[in-house]
XYZ file of C-alpha atoms in Angstrom:
395
model
C -0.082 0.081 -0.017
C 1.421 3.490 -1.135
C 1.687 6.084 1.651
C 1.581 9.853 0.866
C 3.124 12.211 3.559
C 2.883 15.743 2.424
C 4.892 18.677 4.236
C 2.421 21.295 3.457
C -1.402 21.963 2.643
C -0.603 22.575 -0.976
C 1.168 19.280 -1.551
C -1.518 17.557 0.367
C -3.995 19.386 -1.905
C -2.115 18.045 -5.146
C -2.124 14.370 -3.768
C -5.917 14.539 -3.332
C -6.525 16.143 -6.856
C -4.261 13.255 -8.337
C -6.471 10.787 -6.373
C -9.703 12.089 -7.478
C -8.559 11.732 -11.014
C -8.029 7.923 -10.515
C -10.703 7.268 -7.776
C -7.737 6.234 -5.442
C -9.221 5.558 -2.150
C -7.395 7.054 0.752
C -7.088 6.388 4.306
C -6.467 9.615 6.293
C -4.192 9.304 9.318
C -2.151 11.388 12.107
C -0.370 9.741 14.553
C -2.145 6.458 14.083
C -2.999 6.090 17.833
C -6.759 5.326 16.990
C -6.402 3.162 14.188
C -8.457 0.574 15.497
C -11.372 2.557 15.827
C -14.241 2.138 12.957
C -14.755 -0.145 10.515
C -11.749 -2.073 8.814
C -9.874 0.019 6.245
C -11.322 -0.216 2.697
C -8.661 2.056 0.942
C -5.908 1.812 -1.481
C -3.384 4.274 -0.118
C -2.646 5.897 3.064
C -2.608 10.076 3.374
C -0.742 11.254 6.480
C -0.657 14.618 8.006
C 2.137 13.712 10.285
C 4.546 15.971 8.638
C 2.006 19.055 8.658
C 3.607 20.248 11.865
C 4.320 23.616 13.771
C 2.562 25.744 16.155
C 1.263 28.754 13.953
C -0.550 30.997 16.301
C -0.389 31.347 20.129
C -1.961 34.344 21.854
C -1.822 33.710 25.801
C -3.783 37.188 26.525
C -6.281 36.063 23.892
C -6.707 32.514 25.003
C -6.313 30.901 21.542
C -3.861 28.470 19.856
C -3.391 27.227 16.380
C -1.015 24.572 15.202
C -0.844 22.332 11.986
C -2.659 19.115 12.236
C 0.180 16.965 12.496
C 1.473 18.837 15.304
C 1.872 16.647 18.575
C -0.690 17.169 21.061
C 2.090 17.041 23.518
C 3.986 19.856 22.146
C 1.023 22.176 22.389
C 0.166 21.119 25.891
C 3.532 21.748 27.060
C 3.464 25.056 25.529
C 0.115 25.985 27.131
C 1.311 24.652 30.525
C 4.396 26.986 30.355
C 1.865 29.857 30.416
C -0.599 28.426 32.868
C -3.018 27.296 30.194
C -4.700 24.073 28.921
C -7.064 22.433 26.573
C -10.333 22.885 28.530
C -11.800 19.396 27.226
C -9.210 17.091 28.801
C -8.495 14.897 25.644
C -8.261 11.287 25.835
C -4.965 9.385 25.316
C -6.387 6.068 23.201
C -2.778 4.464 23.154
C -3.283 2.340 26.320
C -6.674 1.267 25.437
C -6.048 0.685 21.855
C -2.875 -0.856 22.164
C -1.281 1.515 19.607
C 2.032 3.508 19.626
C 2.661 6.655 17.737
C 2.124 10.361 19.056
C -1.360 11.777 19.227
C -1.616 14.849 16.863
C -3.548 18.236 17.339
C -5.566 17.701 14.266
C -6.627 14.246 15.553
C -8.490 15.963 18.568
C -10.710 17.730 16.317
C -11.214 15.047 13.976
C -12.397 12.491 16.437
C -14.084 15.444 18.851
C -11.915 13.785 21.686
C -13.248 15.014 24.849
C -12.472 13.726 28.501
C -13.967 14.035 32.184
C -13.939 17.767 31.819
C -16.711 17.960 29.192
C -19.232 18.098 31.688
C -18.173 21.585 32.491
C -16.092 22.951 29.583
C -17.875 21.062 26.985
C -16.780 18.943 24.212
C -13.626 19.562 21.721
C -16.053 20.782 19.247
C -17.127 23.483 21.729
C -13.513 25.051 21.836
C -12.614 24.790 18.338
C -12.811 27.914 16.574
C -11.159 27.566 13.277
C -10.046 24.806 10.613
C -8.370 24.339 7.524
C -8.765 21.294 5.426
C -8.471 19.949 2.130
C -11.791 18.539 0.698
C -12.256 15.740 -1.847
C -11.803 17.962 -4.652
C -8.340 18.947 -3.726
C -9.459 22.287 -2.503
C -7.989 23.912 0.661
C -10.963 25.163 2.754
C -10.573 27.694 5.578
C -13.759 28.110 8.090
C -13.843 29.941 11.260
C -10.917 32.018 12.686
C -9.425 33.308 15.871
C -12.539 34.406 17.925
C -15.681 32.445 18.869
C -18.139 34.677 16.933
C -16.386 34.300 13.474
C -19.131 31.882 11.438
C -21.197 32.838 8.580
C -23.481 30.383 6.742
C -22.630 26.498 7.259
C -20.412 25.953 10.576
C -17.863 23.687 8.984
C -15.937 24.142 12.025
C -18.259 21.995 14.255
C -19.120 19.963 11.229
C -15.476 18.754 10.724
C -15.363 18.175 14.697
C -16.132 14.338 15.095
C -16.098 13.568 11.272
C -13.307 11.066 11.706
C -11.767 11.789 8.617
C -14.373 11.062 6.268
C -15.050 14.704 4.816
C -11.557 16.028 4.463
C -7.913 16.160 5.600
C -7.259 18.513 8.608
C -4.305 20.691 7.761
C -4.587 23.278 10.802
C -7.171 23.666 13.680
C -7.243 26.391 16.270
C -8.650 26.040 19.763
C -9.727 28.422 22.672
C -7.954 27.497 25.761
C -8.490 28.098 29.639
C -6.166 29.052 32.573
C -5.040 26.049 34.725
C -6.843 26.163 38.046
C -5.079 27.024 41.295
C -6.064 23.956 43.208
C -7.891 20.607 42.323
C -9.691 18.323 44.860
C -11.723 15.053 44.431
C -14.397 13.805 46.808
C -14.529 10.025 47.003
C -17.564 8.222 48.379
C -17.435 4.642 49.133
C -19.611 1.488 48.622
C -22.344 3.136 46.853
C -24.315 0.812 44.206
C -24.763 2.283 40.614
C -28.263 3.799 41.496
C -27.256 5.482 44.487
C -23.811 6.629 42.845
C -25.706 8.039 39.927
C -28.324 9.915 42.406
C -25.202 11.297 44.195
C -23.580 12.814 41.189
C -26.947 14.123 39.964
C -27.388 15.954 43.191
C -23.811 17.275 42.988
C -24.060 18.374 39.284
C -27.576 19.858 39.991
C -25.864 22.224 42.761
C -24.150 25.452 42.181
C -20.674 23.948 43.006
C -19.338 23.229 39.547
C -18.168 19.919 39.235
C -15.344 19.233 36.401
C -15.428 15.573 36.895
C -18.299 13.373 37.892
C -17.544 9.466 37.688
C -18.373 6.001 39.450
C -16.265 3.062 39.563
C -18.220 -0.207 40.536
C -16.611 -2.929 42.431
C -13.604 -4.531 40.709
C -12.822 -1.428 38.470
C -9.329 -0.009 39.445
C -9.201 -2.839 41.746
C -11.117 -1.664 44.695
C -14.704 -1.490 46.182
C -17.130 1.010 44.755
C -15.952 4.546 44.380
C -18.014 7.378 43.440
C -15.697 10.487 42.396
C -16.643 14.214 42.247
C -13.772 16.797 41.092
C -13.942 20.542 41.714
C -11.357 23.189 40.633
C -10.461 26.718 41.360
C -8.908 29.226 43.832
C -8.031 27.500 47.155
C -10.555 29.509 49.336
C -13.209 28.668 46.942
C -12.444 24.513 47.055
C -12.373 25.026 50.932
C -16.005 26.544 50.978
C -17.558 24.062 48.229
C -15.716 21.029 49.995
C -17.916 22.036 52.970
C -21.120 22.810 51.129
C -20.762 19.540 49.108
C -20.381 17.478 52.217
C -23.619 18.769 53.668
C -25.435 18.677 50.563
C -24.519 14.755 50.167
C -24.498 13.788 53.808
C -26.917 10.816 52.996
C -24.545 9.364 50.904
C -21.774 9.040 53.628
C -18.538 10.904 54.355
C -16.243 11.086 51.483
C -12.523 10.937 51.234
C -10.860 14.026 49.967
C -7.914 13.354 47.262
C -5.587 16.083 46.012
C -2.239 16.669 44.332
C -0.476 13.939 42.174
C -2.731 11.114 43.549
C -5.954 13.117 41.968
C -4.207 13.768 38.791
C -3.358 10.037 38.258
C -6.967 8.973 39.077
C -8.646 11.065 36.638
C -5.992 10.453 33.975
C -6.915 6.692 34.302
C -10.634 7.646 33.981
C -10.016 9.829 31.142
C -7.822 7.086 29.224
C -10.386 3.783 30.281
C -7.068 2.353 31.765
C -9.148 -0.349 33.722
C -10.084 -1.772 30.393
C -6.729 -1.671 28.617
C -5.688 -5.242 29.161
C -6.568 -7.356 26.099
C -8.588 -9.752 28.115
C -11.755 -7.991 27.128
C -11.760 -8.041 23.505
C -14.821 -5.760 22.888
C -14.895 -2.077 24.184
C -18.043 -0.122 23.947
C -18.653 3.631 24.565
C -22.045 4.271 25.517
C -23.676 7.751 25.663
C -27.046 8.235 27.403
C -29.045 10.432 29.776
C -26.959 10.186 33.028
C -29.982 9.084 35.147
C -30.714 6.419 32.799
C -26.971 4.725 32.810
C -27.866 2.141 35.606
C -31.015 0.753 33.673
C -28.665 0.659 30.508
C -25.988 -1.307 32.285
C -28.516 -3.608 34.247
C -30.321 -4.743 31.085
C -26.853 -5.357 29.318
C -25.609 -7.196 32.468
C -28.790 -9.480 32.683
C -27.797 -10.731 29.436
C -23.778 -10.704 29.122
C -21.084 -11.093 31.063
C -19.752 -7.515 31.278
C -17.804 -4.724 33.297
C -18.358 -0.879 33.183
C -17.747 2.352 34.872
C -19.525 5.610 34.463
C -17.958 9.368 33.556
C -19.872 12.502 32.783
C -22.278 12.030 35.787
C -23.498 8.763 34.465
C -23.892 9.877 30.852
C -20.865 8.128 29.371
C -20.573 4.465 30.136
C -17.360 2.468 29.231
C -18.313 -1.070 29.026
C -16.007 -4.218 28.147
C -17.219 -7.677 27.079
C -16.522 -10.506 24.823
C -16.604 -9.882 21.104
C -19.580 -12.140 20.274
C -20.351 -10.381 16.908
C -24.038 -9.284 15.717
C -25.957 -10.854 18.640
C -23.964 -9.480 21.090
C -24.067 -5.793 19.549
C -27.731 -6.242 19.049
C -28.145 -6.846 23.017
C -26.154 -3.730 23.772
C -27.841 -1.634 21.272
C -31.550 -2.569 22.375
C -30.565 -1.866 25.670
C -29.210 1.796 25.036
C -32.052 2.253 22.658
C -34.519 1.538 25.195
C -33.427 4.256 27.363
C -32.191 6.735 24.762
C -28.717 6.911 23.640
C -26.199 5.699 21.344
C -23.291 2.945 21.554
C -19.876 3.107 19.731
C -17.499 -0.261 19.347
C -14.422 1.145 20.073
C -12.193 -1.945 20.146
C -12.885 -5.322 18.813
C -11.262 -7.900 16.480
C -11.165 -7.125 12.772
C -13.698 -9.648 11.736
C -16.342 -8.134 14.265
C -15.782 -4.719 13.199
C -16.336 -5.576 9.903
C -19.583 -7.374 10.673
C -21.051 -5.130 13.376
C -22.030 -1.464 12.756
C -19.291 0.330 14.779
C -20.911 3.623 14.957
C -24.637 3.755 16.087
C -26.818 3.139 13.119
C -28.588 6.361 11.794
C -32.212 6.800 10.981
C -33.048 6.927 7.417
C -33.657 10.709 7.555
C -30.338 11.154 9.325
C -28.618 8.900 6.675
C -29.800 10.964 3.953
C -28.278 14.075 5.360
C -25.205 12.494 6.269
C -24.799 10.864 2.849
C -25.477 14.315 1.295
C -23.041 16.083 3.456
C -20.643 13.246 2.496
C -21.068 13.775 -1.251
C -20.756 17.383 -0.966
C -17.310 17.334 0.500
C -15.848 14.250 -0.973
C -18.052 13.659 -4.092
C -15.853 10.205 -5.320
C -15.794 8.960 -1.703
C -11.830 9.042 -1.517
C -11.639 9.430 2.291
C -11.869 6.967 4.796
C -14.153 4.827 2.817
C -16.531 2.755 5.089
C -14.916 4.095 8.340
C -17.979 5.102 9.961
C -20.704 3.538 7.920
C -20.964 1.282 4.687
C -20.392 3.508 1.909
C -19.599 6.456 4.087
């Protein structure tokens, strides 16, 4: 298989134009850390953005950073950290879960809408993404958005590209808003709550004015301990002291929490963010389920009644990481039926190639939504060059 590795946007556009002339199908890649997500490749060549590197804009006072898509994410994060700033949406590192190597790239954060535990407070990656440059399926270089939030007219291509998984175009540059790093971070940890009581506790805290930036529940056996219900708050030290006291009073019916701070708290939330509990290959199928937070326990109860599975909750119960065997169509239907009954969608994040080829990896769309999705794909990539079949058959 041929691999194209352009060093600038112009060269990338030329490669795409040549591919369009011969209908050569292209797999778009960055650092390759999420290569096992989606349906197996149906392409004939690889188009890599890994050589499109370099930070192109950083204005700390305006809290905005831009970089070419292949720039290592770690490089951008180090630059921000040196000025006391961060990407607010806490992007996940997929390498432990997927068993991949390589270096996560800045553009892939946008392409996958990569968002971690802080999403409940700061929004997803797409909410901080304010500008993109990309090459579409005609080999045209497109710019959308800019350096400020209110810089969108007509179709919002910025938000459209976020989470498109390389099916609409090759991102060449992305621009994000950033936030200051908080002075202090503290985590309240409640013990021995079952799923239903844990989600009730998280819902009560999230409905309070005390601004949680993390809300997770780890059932027994996850992270090698008994059940733990975790709530993270951030801010100035005096504010943290006040909110800790108020949350203790609000949640006293759930027990007395331990308080975790410093490096221990940082490591704990990084492990939740990266689903480290499911990184071992003994669970061949990993699902990522989104639902209404209060419906999470009903979803897992329905799945657990019919399948041998393990799970934990993030986003106050709205995100469920579920590990189970890779039993193909029948197993996928059990999971998706349980999710649909409560309202939500399920994505197969990790499974053997044979299962990913047979099972819809992303939640199947209704006929009207599929028509819209197919139309958007045709408008941006009329010959279907990019990542063919990765999200849905034919798309």
